[in-house]
XYZ file of C-alpha atoms in Angstrom:
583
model
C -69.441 5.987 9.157
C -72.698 8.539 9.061
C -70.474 11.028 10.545
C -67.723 10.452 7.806
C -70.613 10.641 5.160
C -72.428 13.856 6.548
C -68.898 15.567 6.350
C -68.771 19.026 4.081
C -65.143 19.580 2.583
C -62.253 18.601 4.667
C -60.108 21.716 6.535
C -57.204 20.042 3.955
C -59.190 20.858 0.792
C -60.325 23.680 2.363
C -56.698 24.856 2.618
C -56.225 23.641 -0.737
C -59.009 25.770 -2.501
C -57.296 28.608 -0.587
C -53.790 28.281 -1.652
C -55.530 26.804 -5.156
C -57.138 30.413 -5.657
C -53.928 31.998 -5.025
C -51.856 30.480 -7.177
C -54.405 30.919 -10.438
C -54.423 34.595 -9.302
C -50.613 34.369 -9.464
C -50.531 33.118 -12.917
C -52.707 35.323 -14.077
C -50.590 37.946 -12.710
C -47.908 36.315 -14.563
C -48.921 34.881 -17.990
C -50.442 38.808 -17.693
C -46.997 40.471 -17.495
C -45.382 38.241 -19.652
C -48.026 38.965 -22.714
C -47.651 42.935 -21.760
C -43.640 42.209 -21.444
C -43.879 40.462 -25.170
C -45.888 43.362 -26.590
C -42.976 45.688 -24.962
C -40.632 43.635 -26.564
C -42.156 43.738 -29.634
C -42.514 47.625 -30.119
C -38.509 47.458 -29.334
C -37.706 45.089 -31.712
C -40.147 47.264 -34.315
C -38.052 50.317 -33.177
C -34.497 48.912 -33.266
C -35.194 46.254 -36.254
C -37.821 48.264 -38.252
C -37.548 52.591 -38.160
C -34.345 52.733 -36.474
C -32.611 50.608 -39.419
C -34.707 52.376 -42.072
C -33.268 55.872 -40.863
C -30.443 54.680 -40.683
C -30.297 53.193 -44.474
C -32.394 56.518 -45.605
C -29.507 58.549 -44.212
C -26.536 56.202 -45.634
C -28.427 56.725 -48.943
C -28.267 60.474 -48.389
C -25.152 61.120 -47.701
C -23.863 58.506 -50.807
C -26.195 60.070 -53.444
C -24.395 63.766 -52.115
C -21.180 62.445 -52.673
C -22.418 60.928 -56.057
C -23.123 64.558 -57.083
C -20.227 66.279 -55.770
C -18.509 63.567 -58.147
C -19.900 64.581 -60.866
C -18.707 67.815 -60.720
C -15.822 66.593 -60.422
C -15.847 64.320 -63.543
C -17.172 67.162 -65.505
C -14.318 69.772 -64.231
C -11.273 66.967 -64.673
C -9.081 67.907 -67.796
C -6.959 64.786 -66.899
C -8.548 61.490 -68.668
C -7.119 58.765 -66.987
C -8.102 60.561 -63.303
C -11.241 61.334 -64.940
C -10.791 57.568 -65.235
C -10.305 56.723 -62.135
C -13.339 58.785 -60.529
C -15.833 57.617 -62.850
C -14.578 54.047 -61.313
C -14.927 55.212 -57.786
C -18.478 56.584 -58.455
C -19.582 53.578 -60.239
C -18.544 51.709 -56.552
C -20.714 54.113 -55.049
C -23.557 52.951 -57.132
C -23.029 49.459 -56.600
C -23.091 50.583 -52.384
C -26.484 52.517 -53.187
C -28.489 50.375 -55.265
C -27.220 47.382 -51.750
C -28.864 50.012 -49.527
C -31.898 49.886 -51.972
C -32.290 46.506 -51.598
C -31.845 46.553 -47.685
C -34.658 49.297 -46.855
C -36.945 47.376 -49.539
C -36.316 44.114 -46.515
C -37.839 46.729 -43.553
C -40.737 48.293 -44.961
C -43.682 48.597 -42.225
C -46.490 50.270 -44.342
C -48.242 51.095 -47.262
C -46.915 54.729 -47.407
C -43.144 53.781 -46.345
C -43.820 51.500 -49.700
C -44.789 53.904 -51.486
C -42.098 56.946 -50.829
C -39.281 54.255 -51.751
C -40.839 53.233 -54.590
C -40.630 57.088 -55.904
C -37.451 57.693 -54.611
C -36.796 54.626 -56.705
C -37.764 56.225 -59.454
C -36.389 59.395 -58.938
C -33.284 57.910 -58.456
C -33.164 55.873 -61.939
C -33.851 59.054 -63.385
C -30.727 60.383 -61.531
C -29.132 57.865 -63.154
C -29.714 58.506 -66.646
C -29.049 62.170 -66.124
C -25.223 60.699 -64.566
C -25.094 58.913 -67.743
C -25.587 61.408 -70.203
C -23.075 64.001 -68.200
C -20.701 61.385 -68.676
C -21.056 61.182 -71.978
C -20.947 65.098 -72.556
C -17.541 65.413 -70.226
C -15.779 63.024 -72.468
C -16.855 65.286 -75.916
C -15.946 68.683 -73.796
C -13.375 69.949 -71.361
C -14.360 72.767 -69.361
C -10.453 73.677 -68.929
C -9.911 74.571 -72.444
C -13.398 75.965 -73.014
C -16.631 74.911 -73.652
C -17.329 76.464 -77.281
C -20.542 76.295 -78.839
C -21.901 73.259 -76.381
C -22.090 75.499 -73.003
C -25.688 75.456 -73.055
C -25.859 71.585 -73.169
C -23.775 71.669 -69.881
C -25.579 74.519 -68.223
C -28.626 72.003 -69.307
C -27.228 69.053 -67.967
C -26.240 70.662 -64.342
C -29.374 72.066 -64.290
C -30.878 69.128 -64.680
C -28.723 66.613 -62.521
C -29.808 69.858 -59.812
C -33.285 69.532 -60.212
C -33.572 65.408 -60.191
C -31.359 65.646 -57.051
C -33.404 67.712 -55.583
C -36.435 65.678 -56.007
C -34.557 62.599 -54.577
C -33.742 64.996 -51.737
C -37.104 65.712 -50.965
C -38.387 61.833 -51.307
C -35.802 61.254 -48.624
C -36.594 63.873 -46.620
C -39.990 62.902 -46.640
C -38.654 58.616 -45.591
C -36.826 59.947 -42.997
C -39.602 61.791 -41.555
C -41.996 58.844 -41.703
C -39.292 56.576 -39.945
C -38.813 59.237 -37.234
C -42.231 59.375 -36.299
C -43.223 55.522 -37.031
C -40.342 55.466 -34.458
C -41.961 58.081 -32.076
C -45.455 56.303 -32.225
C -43.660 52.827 -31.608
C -42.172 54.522 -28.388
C -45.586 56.115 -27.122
C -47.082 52.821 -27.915
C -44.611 50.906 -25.574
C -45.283 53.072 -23.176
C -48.793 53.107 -23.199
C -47.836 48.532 -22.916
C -45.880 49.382 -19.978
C -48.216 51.154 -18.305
C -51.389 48.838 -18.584
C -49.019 46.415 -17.826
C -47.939 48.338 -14.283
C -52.013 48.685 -13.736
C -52.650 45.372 -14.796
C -50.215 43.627 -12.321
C -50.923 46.049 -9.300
C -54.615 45.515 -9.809
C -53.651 41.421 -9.527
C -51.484 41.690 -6.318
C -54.075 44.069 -4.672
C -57.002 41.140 -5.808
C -54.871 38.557 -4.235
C -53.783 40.637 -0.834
C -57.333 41.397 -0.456
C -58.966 37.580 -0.994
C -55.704 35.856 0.891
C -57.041 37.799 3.922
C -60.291 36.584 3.812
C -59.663 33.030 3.324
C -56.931 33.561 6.000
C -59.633 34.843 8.161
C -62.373 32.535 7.108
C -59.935 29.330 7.686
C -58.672 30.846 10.875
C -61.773 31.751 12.702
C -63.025 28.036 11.348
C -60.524 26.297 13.132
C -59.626 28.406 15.762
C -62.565 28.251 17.901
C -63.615 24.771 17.732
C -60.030 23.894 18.382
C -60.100 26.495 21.423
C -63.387 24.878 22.713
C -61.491 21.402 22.835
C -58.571 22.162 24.543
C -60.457 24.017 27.731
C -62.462 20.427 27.965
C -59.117 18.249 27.585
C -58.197 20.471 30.250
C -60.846 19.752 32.561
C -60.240 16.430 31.559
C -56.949 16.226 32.729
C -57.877 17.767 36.588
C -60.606 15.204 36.720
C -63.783 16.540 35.739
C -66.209 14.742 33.751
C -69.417 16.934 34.670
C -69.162 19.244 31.492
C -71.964 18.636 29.413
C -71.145 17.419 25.466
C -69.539 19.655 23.296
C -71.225 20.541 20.155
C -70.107 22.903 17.125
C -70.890 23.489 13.377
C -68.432 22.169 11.593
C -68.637 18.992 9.344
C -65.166 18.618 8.642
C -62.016 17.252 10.702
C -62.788 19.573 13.320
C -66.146 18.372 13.625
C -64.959 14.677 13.641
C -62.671 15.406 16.540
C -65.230 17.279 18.637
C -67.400 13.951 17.891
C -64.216 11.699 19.139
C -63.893 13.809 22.104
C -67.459 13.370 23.554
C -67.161 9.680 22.549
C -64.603 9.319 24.133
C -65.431 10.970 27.659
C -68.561 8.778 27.769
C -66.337 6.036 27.270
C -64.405 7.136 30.311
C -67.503 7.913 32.547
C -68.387 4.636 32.118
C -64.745 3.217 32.416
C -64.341 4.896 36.314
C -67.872 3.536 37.001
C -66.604 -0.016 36.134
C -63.299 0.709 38.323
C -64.863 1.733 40.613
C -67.202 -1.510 41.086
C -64.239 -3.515 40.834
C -62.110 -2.415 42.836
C -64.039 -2.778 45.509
C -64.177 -6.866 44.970
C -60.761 -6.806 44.713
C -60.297 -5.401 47.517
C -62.272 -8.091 49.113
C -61.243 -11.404 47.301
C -57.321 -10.240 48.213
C -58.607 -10.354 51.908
C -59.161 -14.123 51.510
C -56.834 -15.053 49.486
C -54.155 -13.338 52.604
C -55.632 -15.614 54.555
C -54.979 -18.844 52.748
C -51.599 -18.239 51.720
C -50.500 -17.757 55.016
C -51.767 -21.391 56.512
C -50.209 -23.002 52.947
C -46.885 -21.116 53.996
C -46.562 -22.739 57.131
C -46.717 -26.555 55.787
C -44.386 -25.705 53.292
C -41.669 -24.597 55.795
C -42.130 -28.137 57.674
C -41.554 -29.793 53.932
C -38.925 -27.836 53.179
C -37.039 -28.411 56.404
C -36.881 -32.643 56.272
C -35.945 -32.535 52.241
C -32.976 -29.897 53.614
C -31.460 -32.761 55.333
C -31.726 -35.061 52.831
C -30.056 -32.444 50.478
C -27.335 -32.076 53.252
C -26.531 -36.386 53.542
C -26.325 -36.225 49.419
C -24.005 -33.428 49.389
C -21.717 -34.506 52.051
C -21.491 -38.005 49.626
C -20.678 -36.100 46.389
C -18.340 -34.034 48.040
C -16.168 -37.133 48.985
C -16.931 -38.636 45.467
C -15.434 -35.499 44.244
C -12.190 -35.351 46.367
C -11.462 -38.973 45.147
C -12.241 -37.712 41.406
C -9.831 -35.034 42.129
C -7.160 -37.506 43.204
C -7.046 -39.689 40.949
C -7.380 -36.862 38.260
C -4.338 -35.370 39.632
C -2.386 -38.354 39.397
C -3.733 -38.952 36.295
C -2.319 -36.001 35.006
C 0.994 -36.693 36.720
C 1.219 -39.522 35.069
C 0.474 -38.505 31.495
C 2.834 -35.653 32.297
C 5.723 -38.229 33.346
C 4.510 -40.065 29.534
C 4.685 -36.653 27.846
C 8.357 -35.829 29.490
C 9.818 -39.408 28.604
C 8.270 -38.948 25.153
C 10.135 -35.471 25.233
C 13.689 -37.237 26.661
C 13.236 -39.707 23.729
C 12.942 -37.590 21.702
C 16.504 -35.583 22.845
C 18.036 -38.662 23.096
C 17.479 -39.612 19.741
C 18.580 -35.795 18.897
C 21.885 -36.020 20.947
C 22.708 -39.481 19.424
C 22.283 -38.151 15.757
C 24.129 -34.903 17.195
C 26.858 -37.779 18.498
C 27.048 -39.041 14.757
C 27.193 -36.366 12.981
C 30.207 -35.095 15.768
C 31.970 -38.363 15.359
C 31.711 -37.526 11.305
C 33.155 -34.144 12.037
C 36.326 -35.430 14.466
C 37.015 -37.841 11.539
C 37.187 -35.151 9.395
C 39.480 -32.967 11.522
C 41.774 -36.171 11.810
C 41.940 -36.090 8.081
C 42.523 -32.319 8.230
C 45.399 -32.516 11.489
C 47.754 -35.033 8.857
C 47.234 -32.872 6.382
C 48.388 -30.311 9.079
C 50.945 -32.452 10.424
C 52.378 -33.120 6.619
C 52.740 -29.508 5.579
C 54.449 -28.811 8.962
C 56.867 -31.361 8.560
C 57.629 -30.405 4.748
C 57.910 -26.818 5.545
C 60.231 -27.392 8.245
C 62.389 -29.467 5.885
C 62.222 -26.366 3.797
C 63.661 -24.170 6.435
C 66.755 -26.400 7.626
C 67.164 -26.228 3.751
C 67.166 -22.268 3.955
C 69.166 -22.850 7.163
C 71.944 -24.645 4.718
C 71.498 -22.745 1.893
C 72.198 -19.251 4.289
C 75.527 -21.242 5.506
C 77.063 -21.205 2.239
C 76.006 -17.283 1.513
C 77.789 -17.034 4.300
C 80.793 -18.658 3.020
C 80.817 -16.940 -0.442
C 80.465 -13.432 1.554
C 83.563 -14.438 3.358
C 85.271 -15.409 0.610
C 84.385 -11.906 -1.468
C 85.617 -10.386 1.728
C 89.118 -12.095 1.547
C 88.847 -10.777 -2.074
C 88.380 -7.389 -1.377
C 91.158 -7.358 1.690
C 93.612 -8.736 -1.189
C 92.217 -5.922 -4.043
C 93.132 -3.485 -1.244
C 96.720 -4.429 -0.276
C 97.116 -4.850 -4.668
C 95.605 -1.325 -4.745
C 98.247 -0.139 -2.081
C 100.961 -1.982 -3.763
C 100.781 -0.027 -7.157
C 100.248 3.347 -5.206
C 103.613 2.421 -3.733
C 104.938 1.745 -7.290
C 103.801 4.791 -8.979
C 104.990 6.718 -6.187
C 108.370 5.275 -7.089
C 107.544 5.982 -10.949
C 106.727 9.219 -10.786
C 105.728 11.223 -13.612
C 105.291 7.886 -15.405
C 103.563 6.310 -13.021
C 100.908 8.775 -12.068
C 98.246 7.331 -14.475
C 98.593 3.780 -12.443
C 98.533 5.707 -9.337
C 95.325 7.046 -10.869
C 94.006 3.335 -11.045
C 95.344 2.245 -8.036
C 93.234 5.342 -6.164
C 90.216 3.851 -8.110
C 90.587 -0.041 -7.543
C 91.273 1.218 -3.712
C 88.055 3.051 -3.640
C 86.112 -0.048 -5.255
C 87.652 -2.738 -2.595
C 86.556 -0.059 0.100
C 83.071 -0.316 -0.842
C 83.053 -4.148 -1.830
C 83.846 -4.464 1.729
C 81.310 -2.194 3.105
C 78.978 -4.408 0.975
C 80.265 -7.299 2.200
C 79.870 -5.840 5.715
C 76.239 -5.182 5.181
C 75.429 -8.478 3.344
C 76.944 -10.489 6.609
C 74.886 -8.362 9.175
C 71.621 -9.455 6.615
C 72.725 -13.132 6.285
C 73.353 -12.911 10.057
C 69.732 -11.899 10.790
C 68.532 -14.380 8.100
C 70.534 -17.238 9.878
C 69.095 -16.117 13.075
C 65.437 -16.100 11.884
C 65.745 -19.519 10.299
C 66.762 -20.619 13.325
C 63.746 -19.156 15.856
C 61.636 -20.765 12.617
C 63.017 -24.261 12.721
C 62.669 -24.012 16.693
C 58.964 -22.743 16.177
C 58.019 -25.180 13.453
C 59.571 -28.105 16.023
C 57.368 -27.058 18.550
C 54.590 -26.922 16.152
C 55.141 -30.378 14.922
C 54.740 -31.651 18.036
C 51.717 -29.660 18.530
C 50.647 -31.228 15.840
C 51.250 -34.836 16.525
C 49.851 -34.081 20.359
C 46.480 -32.254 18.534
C 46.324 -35.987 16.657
C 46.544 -37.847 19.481
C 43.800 -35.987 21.502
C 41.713 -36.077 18.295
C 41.821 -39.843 18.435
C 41.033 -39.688 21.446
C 37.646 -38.148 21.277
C 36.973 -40.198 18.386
C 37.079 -42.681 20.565
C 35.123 -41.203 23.530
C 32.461 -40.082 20.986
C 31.881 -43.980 19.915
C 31.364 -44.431 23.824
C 29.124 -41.637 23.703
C 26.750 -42.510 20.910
C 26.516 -46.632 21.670
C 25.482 -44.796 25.709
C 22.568 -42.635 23.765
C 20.883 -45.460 21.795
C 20.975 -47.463 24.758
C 19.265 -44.600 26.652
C 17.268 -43.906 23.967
C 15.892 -47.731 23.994
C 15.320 -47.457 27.753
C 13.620 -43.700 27.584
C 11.340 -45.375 25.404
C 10.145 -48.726 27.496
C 9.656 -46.143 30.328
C 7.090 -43.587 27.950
C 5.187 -46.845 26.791
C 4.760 -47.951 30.502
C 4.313 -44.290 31.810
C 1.473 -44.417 28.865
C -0.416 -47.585 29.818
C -0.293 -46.279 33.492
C -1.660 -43.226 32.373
C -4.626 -45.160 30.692
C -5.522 -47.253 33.340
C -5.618 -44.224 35.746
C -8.092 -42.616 33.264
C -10.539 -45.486 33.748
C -9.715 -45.518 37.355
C -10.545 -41.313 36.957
C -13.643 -42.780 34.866
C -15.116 -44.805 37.320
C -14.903 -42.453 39.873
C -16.318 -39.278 38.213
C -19.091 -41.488 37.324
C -19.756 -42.531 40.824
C -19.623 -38.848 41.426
C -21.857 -37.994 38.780
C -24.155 -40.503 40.570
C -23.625 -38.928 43.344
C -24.353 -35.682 42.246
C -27.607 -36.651 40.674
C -28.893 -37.550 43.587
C -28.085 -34.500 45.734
C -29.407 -32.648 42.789
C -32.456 -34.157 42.500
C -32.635 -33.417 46.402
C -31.524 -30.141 46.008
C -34.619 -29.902 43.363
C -36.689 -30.881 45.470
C -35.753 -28.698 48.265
C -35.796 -25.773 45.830
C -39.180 -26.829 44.565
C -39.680 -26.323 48.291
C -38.371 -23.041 49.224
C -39.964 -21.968 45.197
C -43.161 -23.311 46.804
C -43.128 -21.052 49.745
C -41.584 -18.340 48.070
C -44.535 -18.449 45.483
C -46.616 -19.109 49.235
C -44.869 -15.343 50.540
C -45.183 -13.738 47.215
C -48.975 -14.741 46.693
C -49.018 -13.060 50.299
C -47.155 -10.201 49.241
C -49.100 -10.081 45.904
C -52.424 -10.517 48.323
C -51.398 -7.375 50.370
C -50.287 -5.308 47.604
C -53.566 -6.242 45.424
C -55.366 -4.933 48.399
C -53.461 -1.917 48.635
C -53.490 -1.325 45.133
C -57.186 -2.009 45.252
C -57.341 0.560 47.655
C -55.356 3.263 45.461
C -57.304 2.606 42.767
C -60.423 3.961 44.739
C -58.987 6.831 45.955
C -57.555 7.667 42.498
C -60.500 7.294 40.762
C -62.262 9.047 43.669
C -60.266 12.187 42.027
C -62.673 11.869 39.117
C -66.121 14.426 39.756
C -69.293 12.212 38.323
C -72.675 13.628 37.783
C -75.067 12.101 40.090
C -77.603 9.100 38.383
């Protein structure tokens, strides 16, 4: 704490008043350009705003008040009234442009004397006007064309004049032009002369800040540097083991000086730390002699213990280990048995399946019986309906005959009257005409009649194959219904077996269920004799491990004897390594 108070500024403020000082230096340098930057500015604006704009009006009023004249002329000279007319309207526009001007340079005066000028040009220029007026009015009582008369004078009066109070508008704007060229020159030298101290202004700044960042650069540096220098060669010595050097001492009351401060402190603290090792260490060394020594005669009455409780472990395992083979057993069959439960459950469970499976196939035969006399009545009507076809083909066969015999007779008619025209001759050549044609007709009836046979034929035939196919069928048919009945029948057998099987399955699961049970107790009984068992040989087993713990602690507290005295023993020779002024 009286260190902490005796402190002079910290190397952090220190290194804040440094960067502190260089950053007001930097705004000065900056707020400094910026004001000689606004002046700069300022001129320009004065320039571009102010005397540029005012020559520029000045010289837009110059060139408008020449054209104004030149009009005039030309208002004076025109014969023509209406174009006359028509330039006194243009000039008039001109006026209006002027007298705008006027009142735009009277918005940018920057003196007295620019105030002044306009205000006489103003004047001179109202003047100007009157003179404009009164030509006009003389050009409309004259016309120069057809001559002048007695009133030339006036005009050679009136150019004069218009002459002379141009002139003196002339020389007012000469004079406002010069003032806004050099108001503009002055303007110029004057932002140059800103720019300038500006330039000097800024370098003088930077060179001011180059110059006192070195020397707090060297001040700080050589502040911290050396004391910092100082304190690594004794953490060096420190660190190979020598504690001889004498106390460091320096001049600073900052950080620095704190950690000088901490460093002394701190190697007294370790002189005095090796002095206490070293004291200790050797009673350590000593007190791990004895206690080697006792450990050792405990170790060897722990063996004897450990060897009589190891064959009372040894009787209590041999016991659970039969305990556990008749655990096993009877959890074996156990499971056997609730395995023969689970499977007659299961077989139960299919029979009752295959018996509804028998019902619902019993349902479906009954249907099919219904189904085969349906069968067995449309095979039976549709063979009636071919031995009717059968019949019904017989008598087509008849009638073709009988068309047959008709077309044989139409033939031997048709031959008959080609026989009697013949005999006719001339007259009877129209009938033989006939006769050709009823021939040619009994031809192809018979050709039909031919054709239609071969058809009938084939029908006849087919109708027989069908009424031979349907008989088979129909007794297909009538053996499909008896071998349906039949397994009607069989399927009655078949489901009255299943519930019967189904009845026993399920006697044998409730038995298989209760044996199961009662084996589970039996399991029961044993495991807990087991368990008994088990307890026992643990506890011996604890006991025996307590044991061997015991004289494992016994070899360890050896082992930790030795090593203490060995590590003793390296702890002298390592502090040994430290050098120690002489007391």
């Amino acid at each position: 704490m009286w260190l902490k108070k005796t402190l002079s500024p910290s190397v952090g403020k220190k290194l804040y008043l440094s960067f502190t000082l260089m950053l007001v230096l930097l705004i000065i340098m900056g707020f400094t350009g910026l004001d000689k930057i606004e002046q700069v500015q300022g001129k320009t604006n004065e320039i571009t705003n102010s005397w540029l704009e005012g020559v520029e009006i000045i010289n837009n009023i110059n060139y408008l008040t020449e054209h104004v004249l030149s009009s005039q002329y030309a208002i004076m000279s025109e014969p023509d009234s209406n174009q006359k007319a028509q330039l006194i309207q243009k000039t008039d526009l001109i006026f209006g442009t002027i007298d705008q001007s006027f009142s735009q340079y009277r918005k940018s005066f920057v003196s007295e004397e620019d105030r002044k000028l306009f205000d006489s040009l103003e004047s001179e220029w109202k003047q100007y006007r009157q003179v404009y007026s009164d030509t006009i009015k003389l050009s409309a009582e004259i016309n120069l064309i057809t001559g002048s008369g007695k009133r030339a004078d006036d005009i050679n009066a009136i150019i004069d004049k218009s002459q002379e109070q141009y002139d003196k508008m002339q020389d007012k704007i000469d004079q406002l032009v010069k003032l806004n060229h050099d108001g503009a020159i002055l303007a110029k030298n004057e932002s140059q002369a800103l720019y300038k101290s500006a330039m000097t202004t800024s370098i003088a700044i930077m060179a001011l800040s180059v110059l006192l960042g070195l020397c707090l650069a060297f001040v700080i540096t050589r502040n911290i540097s050396k004391p910092v220098r100082i304190v690594s060669e004794r953490l060096q010595s420190i660190s190979q083991g020598d504690l001889t050097m004498d106390r460091v001492s320096v001049k600073n009351k900052d950080e620095i000086g704190l950690l000088v401060s901490s460093l002394n402190l701190m190697v007294d603290n370790l002189k005095g730390t090796i002095h206490h090792i070293q004291d200790t260490s050797s009673a350590v060394a000593a007190s791990s002699e004895q206690l080697l020594a006792s450990s050792e005669e405990s170790a060897q009455a722990s063996k004897h213990i450990a060897a009589s409780i190891q064959e009372v472990a040894q009787d209590a395992e041999n016991q659970v280990q039969s305990g556990e083979e008749s655990s096993r057993a009877m959890e074996e069959m156990a499971i056997g048995i609730q395995r023969i439960a689970e499977t007659s459950s299961e077989v139960s469970e299919l029979s009752l399946e295959a018996s509804n499976q028998a019902d619902l196939g019993n349902q479906s035969i009954q249907d099919v019986i219904q189904r085969m006399e349906t069968i067995s009545g449309s095979v039976e009507q549709a063979g009636e309906d071919i031995k009717q076809l059968a019949q019904h083909s017989d008598h087509i066969g008849n009638i073709i005959n009988l068309i047959g015999d008709i077309a044989a007779q139409t033939g031997l008619l048709a031959l008959n009257a080609a026989i009697e025209s013949a005999r006719a001759g001339e007259h009877g050549r129209g009938f033989a005409v006939v006769a050709g044609e009823v021939k040619k007709l009994a031809e192809q009836a018979a050709r039909s009649v031919e054709e239609i046979s071969e058809i009938v034929e084939h029908i006849q035939n087919d109708t027989a194959k069908a009424v031979g196919t349907m008989t088979k069928s129909l007794a297909e048919v009538h053996g499909g219904k008896d071998a349906v009945h039949e397994a009607n029948e069989k399927f009655q057998l078949i489901v009255q077996a299943s519930q019967l099987v189904s009845q026993k399955i399920q006697e044998v699961a409730a038995a298989a269920q209760q044996m199961a049970a009662s084996s589970e107790e039996v399991s029961a009984s044993v495991t807990d004799m087991s368990g008994r068992a088990k307890h026992a040989a643990a506890a011996s087993q604890n006991v025996a491990a307590s044991t061997e713990e015991q004289l494992a602690s016994m070899d360890e507290i050896a082992s930790s004897a030795n090593a203490l005295s060995k590590i003793a023993q390296d702890l002298a020779d390592s502090v040994s390594q430290f050098k120690l002024k002489q007391s």
